[in-house]
Amino acid sequence: YYMGMCVAAPEKNLGYVHQQVSDSWRAFLLLSLCLQLASWTLVIYWSRRRWHNHPISRTLQAHVQPPHSSWGSVATSINSEFRRIDKFATGAPGARVIVTDSWVLKVTTYHVYMALQRECHVTVTESRQHQLSPDSASPAQILTLRVDSINPAVRPFDIRLNSTEYAELREKLHAPIRNSANVVIHQTISELFLETFRAQVDLNQRYTLPSGQEMEPCIGCMQVPANTKLLRLCHVEG
């Protein structure tokens, strides 16, 4: 556009604008041109040898092994499995986690992490409790899982997901999952309710069972003796 205006309006002397501005604007113009030149140089470097130097291409090259003969073959395999409807996908658009039949993928804004399922193992390293969740009114537990590969060319990476999605991940993930000793996973709303209920019961006074009174079975399973006594403290009219 600027070069077109130089041709369309020669009386404005736009081609000699560097002589009409201050030194600070000249430095800004020079920096802009350098950034443009560096960007095009980087793109040309990435595109050499059919994009062999591109960061995603280098990530794919770490998995070039039989039956894949090139990084393009690896990409074709990932694309084929990604199109299937039975894949596991979760996470925000800037940190998307996808698990297919053979691959564990983490797609961020500027990078793509990938690991072959048969070459990796997953460890639950951390869990965080969030009282407010945009998806539901109940608290949300976010799990952090570390994906390590036996392939030395593959860098370890972390994935995050809601604890309610953990069971679905285990069904799709064939790699072993290890759990740190200090991490407690709340997989369902029922388990979260039970923990909250126990914490509330511990705040109450201990109930002493009168002599001669039989222990009733648990009203939940009706199989084991109850360990909690419900007492009505409100007054009933009539």
PDB file of C-alpha atoms in Angstrom:
ATOM      1  CA  TYR A   1       0.000   0.000   0.000  1.00  0.00           C
ATOM      2  CA  TYR A   2       2.779   2.420   0.938  1.00  0.00           C
ATOM      3  CA  MET A   3       4.729   1.693  -2.245  1.00  0.00           C
ATOM      4  CA  GLY A   4       1.547   2.161  -4.288  1.00  0.00           C
ATOM      5  CA  MET A   5       0.974   5.534  -2.686  1.00  0.00           C
ATOM      6  CA  CYS A   6       4.539   6.504  -3.557  1.00  0.00           C
ATOM      7  CA  VAL A   7       3.697   5.892  -7.220  1.00  0.00           C
ATOM      8  CA  ALA A   8       0.173   7.344  -7.131  1.00  0.00           C
ATOM      9  CA  ALA A   9       1.087  10.515  -5.239  1.00  0.00           C
ATOM     10  CA  PRO A  10       4.680  11.485  -6.142  1.00  0.00           C
ATOM     11  CA  GLU A  11       4.075  15.071  -5.011  1.00  0.00           C
ATOM     12  CA  LYS A  12       3.900  13.861  -1.394  1.00  0.00           C
ATOM     13  CA  ASN A  13       7.535  12.715  -1.563  1.00  0.00           C
ATOM     14  CA  LEU A  14       6.684   9.572   0.388  1.00  0.00           C
ATOM     15  CA  GLY A  15       9.799   7.889  -0.919  1.00  0.00           C
ATOM     16  CA  TYR A  16      11.910  10.373   1.046  1.00  0.00           C
ATOM     17  CA  VAL A  17       9.940  10.205   4.271  1.00  0.00           C
ATOM     18  CA  HIS A  18      13.043   9.155   6.183  1.00  0.00           C
ATOM     19  CA  GLN A  19      14.396  12.635   5.597  1.00  0.00           C
ATOM     20  CA  GLN A  20      11.276  14.290   7.048  1.00  0.00           C
ATOM     21  CA  VAL A  21      10.925  12.463  10.377  1.00  0.00           C
ATOM     22  CA  SER A  22      12.822  12.445  13.672  1.00  0.00           C
ATOM     23  CA  ASP A  23      15.546   9.978  14.617  1.00  0.00           C
ATOM     24  CA  SER A  24      13.173   7.985  16.824  1.00  0.00           C
ATOM     25  CA  TRP A  25      10.814   7.342  13.901  1.00  0.00           C
ATOM     26  CA  ARG A  26      13.771   6.364  11.728  1.00  0.00           C
ATOM     27  CA  ALA A  27      14.840   3.831  14.352  1.00  0.00           C
ATOM     28  CA  PHE A  28      11.286   2.488  14.508  1.00  0.00           C
ATOM     29  CA  LEU A  29      11.195   2.149  10.717  1.00  0.00           C
ATOM     30  CA  LEU A  30      14.548   0.368  10.684  1.00  0.00           C
ATOM     31  CA  LEU A  31      13.396  -2.029  13.423  1.00  0.00           C
ATOM     32  CA  SER A  32      10.211  -2.813  11.490  1.00  0.00           C
ATOM     33  CA  LEU A  33      12.184  -3.590   8.342  1.00  0.00           C
ATOM     34  CA  CYS A  34      14.585  -5.803  10.307  1.00  0.00           C
ATOM     35  CA  LEU A  35      11.694  -7.752  11.811  1.00  0.00           C
ATOM     36  CA  GLN A  36      10.200  -8.270   8.367  1.00  0.00           C
ATOM     37  CA  LEU A  37      13.547  -9.426   7.005  1.00  0.00           C
ATOM     38  CA  ALA A  38      14.093 -11.791   9.955  1.00  0.00           C
ATOM     39  CA  SER A  39      10.594 -13.272   9.532  1.00  0.00           C
ATOM     40  CA  TRP A  40      11.093 -13.985   5.844  1.00  0.00           C
ATOM     41  CA  THR A  41      14.549 -15.429   6.541  1.00  0.00           C
ATOM     42  CA  LEU A  42      13.064 -17.787   9.147  1.00  0.00           C
ATOM     43  CA  VAL A  43      10.286 -18.885   6.781  1.00  0.00           C
ATOM     44  CA  ILE A  44      12.804 -19.580   4.019  1.00  0.00           C
ATOM     45  CA  TYR A  45      14.941 -21.601   6.424  1.00  0.00           C
ATOM     46  CA  TRP A  46      11.910 -23.654   7.546  1.00  0.00           C
ATOM     47  CA  SER A  47      10.855 -24.325   3.954  1.00  0.00           C
ATOM     48  CA  ARG A  48      14.193 -25.772   2.839  1.00  0.00           C
ATOM     49  CA  ARG A  49      14.205 -29.465   1.882  1.00  0.00           C
ATOM     50  CA  ARG A  50      10.405 -29.601   1.798  1.00  0.00           C
ATOM     51  CA  TRP A  51       9.912 -28.026   5.255  1.00  0.00           C
ATOM     52  CA  HIS A  52      12.435 -30.369   6.837  1.00  0.00           C
ATOM     53  CA  ASN A  53      13.554 -27.653   9.297  1.00  0.00           C
ATOM     54  CA  HIS A  54      10.101 -26.661  10.538  1.00  0.00           C
ATOM     55  CA  PRO A  55       9.571 -27.245  14.307  1.00  0.00           C
ATOM     56  CA  ILE A  56       6.560 -29.530  13.728  1.00  0.00           C
ATOM     57  CA  SER A  57       8.557 -31.449  11.118  1.00  0.00           C
ATOM     58  CA  ARG A  58      11.396 -31.938  13.599  1.00  0.00           C
ATOM     59  CA  THR A  59       8.942 -33.190  16.213  1.00  0.00           C
ATOM     60  CA  LEU A  60       7.585 -35.715  13.714  1.00  0.00           C
ATOM     61  CA  GLN A  61      11.105 -36.808  12.722  1.00  0.00           C
ATOM     62  CA  ALA A  62      11.652 -38.134  16.253  1.00  0.00           C
ATOM     63  CA  HIS A  63       9.062 -40.844  15.493  1.00  0.00           C
ATOM     64  CA  VAL A  64      10.416 -41.962  12.116  1.00  0.00           C
ATOM     65  CA  GLN A  65      10.780 -45.709  12.578  1.00  0.00           C
ATOM     66  CA  PRO A  66       9.225 -48.772  10.929  1.00  0.00           C
ATOM     67  CA  PRO A  67       6.591 -48.835   9.565  1.00  0.00           C
ATOM     68  CA  HIS A  68       7.002 -45.066   9.012  1.00  0.00           C
ATOM     69  CA  SER A  69       9.717 -44.186   6.515  1.00  0.00           C
ATOM     70  CA  SER A  70       9.504 -40.378   6.783  1.00  0.00           C
ATOM     71  CA  TRP A  71       7.985 -37.631   8.902  1.00  0.00           C
ATOM     72  CA  GLY A  72       5.283 -37.255   6.268  1.00  0.00           C
ATOM     73  CA  SER A  73       4.241 -40.848   6.887  1.00  0.00           C
ATOM     74  CA  VAL A  74       4.043 -40.139  10.629  1.00  0.00           C
ATOM     75  CA  ALA A  75       1.864 -37.086   9.959  1.00  0.00           C
ATOM     76  CA  THR A  76      -0.432 -39.166   7.734  1.00  0.00           C
ATOM     77  CA  SER A  77      -0.842 -41.736  10.507  1.00  0.00           C
ATOM     78  CA  ILE A  78      -1.709 -39.045  13.066  1.00  0.00           C
ATOM     79  CA  ASN A  79      -4.175 -37.380  10.690  1.00  0.00           C
ATOM     80  CA  SER A  80      -5.886 -40.695  10.004  1.00  0.00           C
ATOM     81  CA  GLU A  81      -6.386 -41.432  13.713  1.00  0.00           C
ATOM     82  CA  PHE A  82      -7.364 -37.834  14.490  1.00  0.00           C
ATOM     83  CA  ARG A  83     -10.326 -38.043  12.084  1.00  0.00           C
ATOM     84  CA  ARG A  84     -11.851 -40.928  14.045  1.00  0.00           C
ATOM     85  CA  ILE A  85     -14.750 -40.081  16.322  1.00  0.00           C
ATOM     86  CA  ASP A  86     -13.569 -42.310  19.175  1.00  0.00           C
ATOM     87  CA  LYS A  87     -10.557 -40.153  20.098  1.00  0.00           C
ATOM     88  CA  PHE A  88     -10.283 -38.499  23.515  1.00  0.00           C
ATOM     89  CA  ALA A  89     -10.099 -34.699  23.380  1.00  0.00           C
ATOM     90  CA  THR A  90     -10.203 -32.131  26.146  1.00  0.00           C
ATOM     91  CA  GLY A  91      -8.707 -28.830  27.213  1.00  0.00           C
ATOM     92  CA  ALA A  92      -8.851 -25.213  26.157  1.00  0.00           C
ATOM     93  CA  PRO A  93      -8.034 -24.232  22.533  1.00  0.00           C
ATOM     94  CA  GLY A  94      -4.612 -22.958  23.630  1.00  0.00           C
ATOM     95  CA  ALA A  95      -3.670 -26.252  25.339  1.00  0.00           C
ATOM     96  CA  ARG A  96      -5.666 -28.999  23.655  1.00  0.00           C
ATOM     97  CA  VAL A  97      -5.079 -32.634  24.683  1.00  0.00           C
ATOM     98  CA  ILE A  98      -5.895 -35.381  22.173  1.00  0.00           C
ATOM     99  CA  VAL A  99      -5.408 -39.116  22.728  1.00  0.00           C
ATOM    100  CA  THR A 100      -5.870 -41.426  19.750  1.00  0.00           C
ATOM    101  CA  ASP A 101      -5.364 -45.163  19.446  1.00  0.00           C
ATOM    102  CA  SER A 102      -1.578 -44.769  19.099  1.00  0.00           C
ATOM    103  CA  TRP A 103      -0.681 -41.190  20.025  1.00  0.00           C
ATOM    104  CA  VAL A 104      -0.779 -38.740  22.932  1.00  0.00           C
ATOM    105  CA  LEU A 105      -0.875 -35.164  21.616  1.00  0.00           C
ATOM    106  CA  LYS A 106      -0.792 -31.758  23.250  1.00  0.00           C
ATOM    107  CA  VAL A 107      -1.483 -28.869  20.896  1.00  0.00           C
ATOM    108  CA  THR A 108      -0.589 -25.404  22.199  1.00  0.00           C
ATOM    109  CA  THR A 109      -0.560 -22.043  20.474  1.00  0.00           C
ATOM    110  CA  TYR A 110       3.054 -22.293  19.329  1.00  0.00           C
ATOM    111  CA  HIS A 111       4.041 -25.946  19.645  1.00  0.00           C
ATOM    112  CA  VAL A 112       2.801 -29.504  19.211  1.00  0.00           C
ATOM    113  CA  TYR A 113       3.922 -32.190  21.674  1.00  0.00           C
ATOM    114  CA  MET A 114       3.462 -35.839  20.772  1.00  0.00           C
ATOM    115  CA  ALA A 115       4.368 -39.247  22.152  1.00  0.00           C
ATOM    116  CA  LEU A 116       3.719 -42.766  20.928  1.00  0.00           C
ATOM    117  CA  GLN A 117       1.554 -44.660  23.389  1.00  0.00           C
ATOM    118  CA  ARG A 118       3.609 -47.838  23.321  1.00  0.00           C
ATOM    119  CA  GLU A 119       6.761 -45.824  24.134  1.00  0.00           C
ATOM    120  CA  CYS A 120       5.492 -43.665  26.978  1.00  0.00           C
ATOM    121  CA  HIS A 121       4.250 -43.855  30.522  1.00  0.00           C
ATOM    122  CA  VAL A 122       2.074 -41.314  32.322  1.00  0.00           C
ATOM    123  CA  THR A 123       2.356 -40.124  35.921  1.00  0.00           C
ATOM    124  CA  VAL A 124      -0.224 -38.132  37.878  1.00  0.00           C
ATOM    125  CA  THR A 125       2.004 -35.523  39.527  1.00  0.00           C
ATOM    126  CA  GLU A 126      -0.369 -32.909  40.927  1.00  0.00           C
ATOM    127  CA  SER A 127      -3.991 -32.103  41.657  1.00  0.00           C
ATOM    128  CA  ARG A 128      -5.554 -28.731  42.319  1.00  0.00           C
ATOM    129  CA  GLN A 129      -8.967 -27.992  43.734  1.00  0.00           C
ATOM    130  CA  HIS A 130     -10.881 -25.063  42.239  1.00  0.00           C
ATOM    131  CA  GLN A 131     -14.005 -23.939  44.050  1.00  0.00           C
ATOM    132  CA  LEU A 132     -15.452 -22.181  40.999  1.00  0.00           C
ATOM    133  CA  SER A 133     -15.861 -23.894  37.647  1.00  0.00           C
ATOM    134  CA  PRO A 134     -17.319 -22.287  34.495  1.00  0.00           C
ATOM    135  CA  ASP A 135     -18.873 -25.604  33.459  1.00  0.00           C
ATOM    136  CA  SER A 136     -20.683 -26.548  36.671  1.00  0.00           C
ATOM    137  CA  ALA A 137     -21.649 -25.203  40.070  1.00  0.00           C
ATOM    138  CA  SER A 138     -19.628 -27.849  41.917  1.00  0.00           C
ATOM    139  CA  PRO A 139     -15.882 -27.581  42.675  1.00  0.00           C
ATOM    140  CA  ALA A 140     -13.501 -28.839  40.000  1.00  0.00           C
ATOM    141  CA  GLN A 141     -10.326 -30.839  40.502  1.00  0.00           C
ATOM    142  CA  ILE A 142      -7.647 -30.298  37.842  1.00  0.00           C
ATOM    143  CA  LEU A 143      -5.079 -33.068  37.426  1.00  0.00           C
ATOM    144  CA  THR A 144      -1.575 -32.612  36.027  1.00  0.00           C
ATOM    145  CA  LEU A 145      -0.126 -35.653  34.261  1.00  0.00           C
ATOM    146  CA  ARG A 146       3.472 -36.031  33.130  1.00  0.00           C
ATOM    147  CA  VAL A 147       4.038 -37.866  29.830  1.00  0.00           C
ATOM    148  CA  ASP A 148       7.511 -39.422  29.567  1.00  0.00           C
ATOM    149  CA  SER A 149       8.747 -41.376  26.565  1.00  0.00           C
ATOM    150  CA  ILE A 150      11.506 -43.951  26.336  1.00  0.00           C
ATOM    151  CA  ASN A 151      12.444 -42.323  23.029  1.00  0.00           C
ATOM    152  CA  PRO A 152      15.344 -39.977  23.903  1.00  0.00           C
ATOM    153  CA  ALA A 153      14.372 -37.619  21.062  1.00  0.00           C
ATOM    154  CA  VAL A 154      10.949 -36.932  22.616  1.00  0.00           C
ATOM    155  CA  ARG A 155      10.813 -34.298  25.340  1.00  0.00           C
ATOM    156  CA  PRO A 156       8.545 -34.917  28.361  1.00  0.00           C
ATOM    157  CA  PHE A 157       5.459 -32.727  28.596  1.00  0.00           C
ATOM    158  CA  ASP A 158       2.559 -32.106  30.965  1.00  0.00           C
ATOM    159  CA  ILE A 159      -1.151 -32.383  30.239  1.00  0.00           C
ATOM    160  CA  ARG A 160      -4.027 -31.120  32.386  1.00  0.00           C
ATOM    161  CA  LEU A 161      -7.603 -32.314  32.597  1.00  0.00           C
ATOM    162  CA  ASN A 162     -10.591 -32.379  34.901  1.00  0.00           C
ATOM    163  CA  SER A 163     -10.743 -35.311  37.298  1.00  0.00           C
ATOM    164  CA  THR A 164     -14.207 -36.208  35.944  1.00  0.00           C
ATOM    165  CA  GLU A 165     -12.508 -36.980  32.598  1.00  0.00           C
ATOM    166  CA  TYR A 166      -9.826 -39.188  34.149  1.00  0.00           C
ATOM    167  CA  ALA A 167     -11.808 -42.421  33.754  1.00  0.00           C
ATOM    168  CA  GLU A 168     -12.417 -41.696  30.067  1.00  0.00           C
ATOM    169  CA  LEU A 169      -8.701 -41.018  29.595  1.00  0.00           C
ATOM    170  CA  ARG A 170      -7.774 -44.336  31.206  1.00  0.00           C
ATOM    171  CA  GLU A 171     -10.075 -46.186  28.814  1.00  0.00           C
ATOM    172  CA  LYS A 172      -8.409 -44.618  25.766  1.00  0.00           C
ATOM    173  CA  LEU A 173      -4.835 -44.637  27.049  1.00  0.00           C
ATOM    174  CA  HIS A 174      -3.018 -47.945  26.690  1.00  0.00           C
ATOM    175  CA  ALA A 175       0.155 -46.675  28.339  1.00  0.00           C
ATOM    176  CA  PRO A 176       0.536 -47.349  32.087  1.00  0.00           C
ATOM    177  CA  ILE A 177      -0.560 -44.594  34.475  1.00  0.00           C
ATOM    178  CA  ARG A 178       1.255 -44.143  37.765  1.00  0.00           C
ATOM    179  CA  ASN A 179      -0.195 -42.124  40.618  1.00  0.00           C
ATOM    180  CA  SER A 180       1.910 -40.173  43.088  1.00  0.00           C
ATOM    181  CA  ALA A 181       1.322 -41.135  46.695  1.00  0.00           C
ATOM    182  CA  ASN A 182       0.162 -37.654  47.744  1.00  0.00           C
ATOM    183  CA  VAL A 183      -2.391 -37.191  44.946  1.00  0.00           C
ATOM    184  CA  VAL A 184      -6.039 -38.053  45.637  1.00  0.00           C
ATOM    185  CA  ILE A 185      -8.229 -38.190  42.535  1.00  0.00           C
ATOM    186  CA  HIS A 186     -11.921 -37.394  42.796  1.00  0.00           C
ATOM    187  CA  GLN A 187     -13.250 -39.117  39.711  1.00  0.00           C
ATOM    188  CA  THR A 188     -16.969 -38.642  40.328  1.00  0.00           C
ATOM    189  CA  ILE A 189     -19.321 -36.246  42.091  1.00  0.00           C
ATOM    190  CA  SER A 190     -20.288 -39.088  44.435  1.00  0.00           C
ATOM    191  CA  GLU A 191     -16.729 -39.458  45.744  1.00  0.00           C
ATOM    192  CA  LEU A 192     -16.470 -35.698  46.255  1.00  0.00           C
ATOM    193  CA  PHE A 193     -19.770 -35.768  48.171  1.00  0.00           C
ATOM    194  CA  LEU A 194     -18.539 -38.574  50.414  1.00  0.00           C
ATOM    195  CA  GLU A 195     -15.359 -36.702  51.333  1.00  0.00           C
ATOM    196  CA  THR A 196     -17.297 -33.514  52.082  1.00  0.00           C
ATOM    197  CA  PHE A 197     -19.824 -35.506  54.119  1.00  0.00           C
ATOM    198  CA  ARG A 198     -17.075 -37.172  56.176  1.00  0.00           C
ATOM    199  CA  ALA A 199     -15.413 -33.813  56.837  1.00  0.00           C
ATOM    200  CA  GLN A 200     -18.720 -32.389  58.083  1.00  0.00           C
ATOM    201  CA  VAL A 201     -19.391 -35.432  60.271  1.00  0.00           C
ATOM    202  CA  ASP A 202     -15.952 -35.107  61.892  1.00  0.00           C
ATOM    203  CA  LEU A 203     -16.948 -31.622  63.078  1.00  0.00           C
ATOM    204  CA  ASN A 204     -19.853 -33.029  65.124  1.00  0.00           C
ATOM    205  CA  GLN A 205     -19.719 -34.571  68.574  1.00  0.00           C
ATOM    206  CA  ARG A 206     -19.094 -38.291  68.835  1.00  0.00           C
ATOM    207  CA  TYR A 207     -22.269 -40.338  69.447  1.00  0.00           C
ATOM    208  CA  THR A 208     -22.209 -42.948  72.207  1.00  0.00           C
ATOM    209  CA  LEU A 209     -24.295 -45.994  71.420  1.00  0.00           C
ATOM    210  CA  PRO A 210     -26.572 -46.892  74.360  1.00  0.00           C
ATOM    211  CA  SER A 211     -26.167 -50.320  75.837  1.00  0.00           C
ATOM    212  CA  GLY A 212     -28.539 -52.876  74.419  1.00  0.00           C
ATOM    213  CA  GLN A 213     -29.146 -50.965  71.175  1.00  0.00           C
ATOM    214  CA  GLU A 214     -28.316 -52.898  68.033  1.00  0.00           C
ATOM    215  CA  MET A 215     -26.157 -51.407  65.323  1.00  0.00           C
ATOM    216  CA  GLU A 216     -28.235 -50.801  62.212  1.00  0.00           C
ATOM    217  CA  PRO A 217     -26.852 -51.503  58.740  1.00  0.00           C
ATOM    218  CA  CYS A 218     -25.700 -48.695  56.487  1.00  0.00           C
ATOM    219  CA  ILE A 219     -28.628 -47.147  54.591  1.00  0.00           C
ATOM    220  CA  GLY A 220     -26.417 -46.748  51.518  1.00  0.00           C
ATOM    221  CA  CYS A 221     -25.318 -50.345  50.921  1.00  0.00           C
ATOM    222  CA  MET A 222     -27.319 -52.256  53.584  1.00  0.00           C
ATOM    223  CA  GLN A 223     -24.363 -54.642  53.933  1.00  0.00           C
ATOM    224  CA  VAL A 224     -21.985 -53.219  56.545  1.00  0.00           C
ATOM    225  CA  PRO A 225     -22.771 -51.744  59.997  1.00  0.00           C
ATOM    226  CA  ALA A 226     -23.383 -48.004  59.981  1.00  0.00           C
ATOM    227  CA  ASN A 227     -20.626 -45.780  61.359  1.00  0.00           C
ATOM    228  CA  THR A 228     -22.695 -42.563  61.347  1.00  0.00           C
ATOM    229  CA  LYS A 229     -25.777 -41.680  63.425  1.00  0.00           C
ATOM    230  CA  LEU A 230     -28.309 -39.147  62.097  1.00  0.00           C
ATOM    231  CA  LEU A 231     -30.069 -37.189  64.827  1.00  0.00           C
ATOM    232  CA  ARG A 232     -33.038 -34.868  64.287  1.00  0.00           C
ATOM    233  CA  LEU A 233     -32.380 -31.597  66.078  1.00  0.00           C
ATOM    234  CA  CYS A 234     -35.358 -29.656  64.765  1.00  0.00           C
ATOM    235  CA  HIS A 235     -38.723 -29.589  66.545  1.00  0.00           C
ATOM    236  CA  VAL A 236     -41.677 -31.241  64.871  1.00  0.00           C
ATOM    237  CA  GLU A 237     -45.034 -29.546  65.369  1.00  0.00           C
ATOM    238  CA  GLY A 238     -47.826 -31.706  66.717  1.00  0.00           C
TER     239      GLY A 238
END
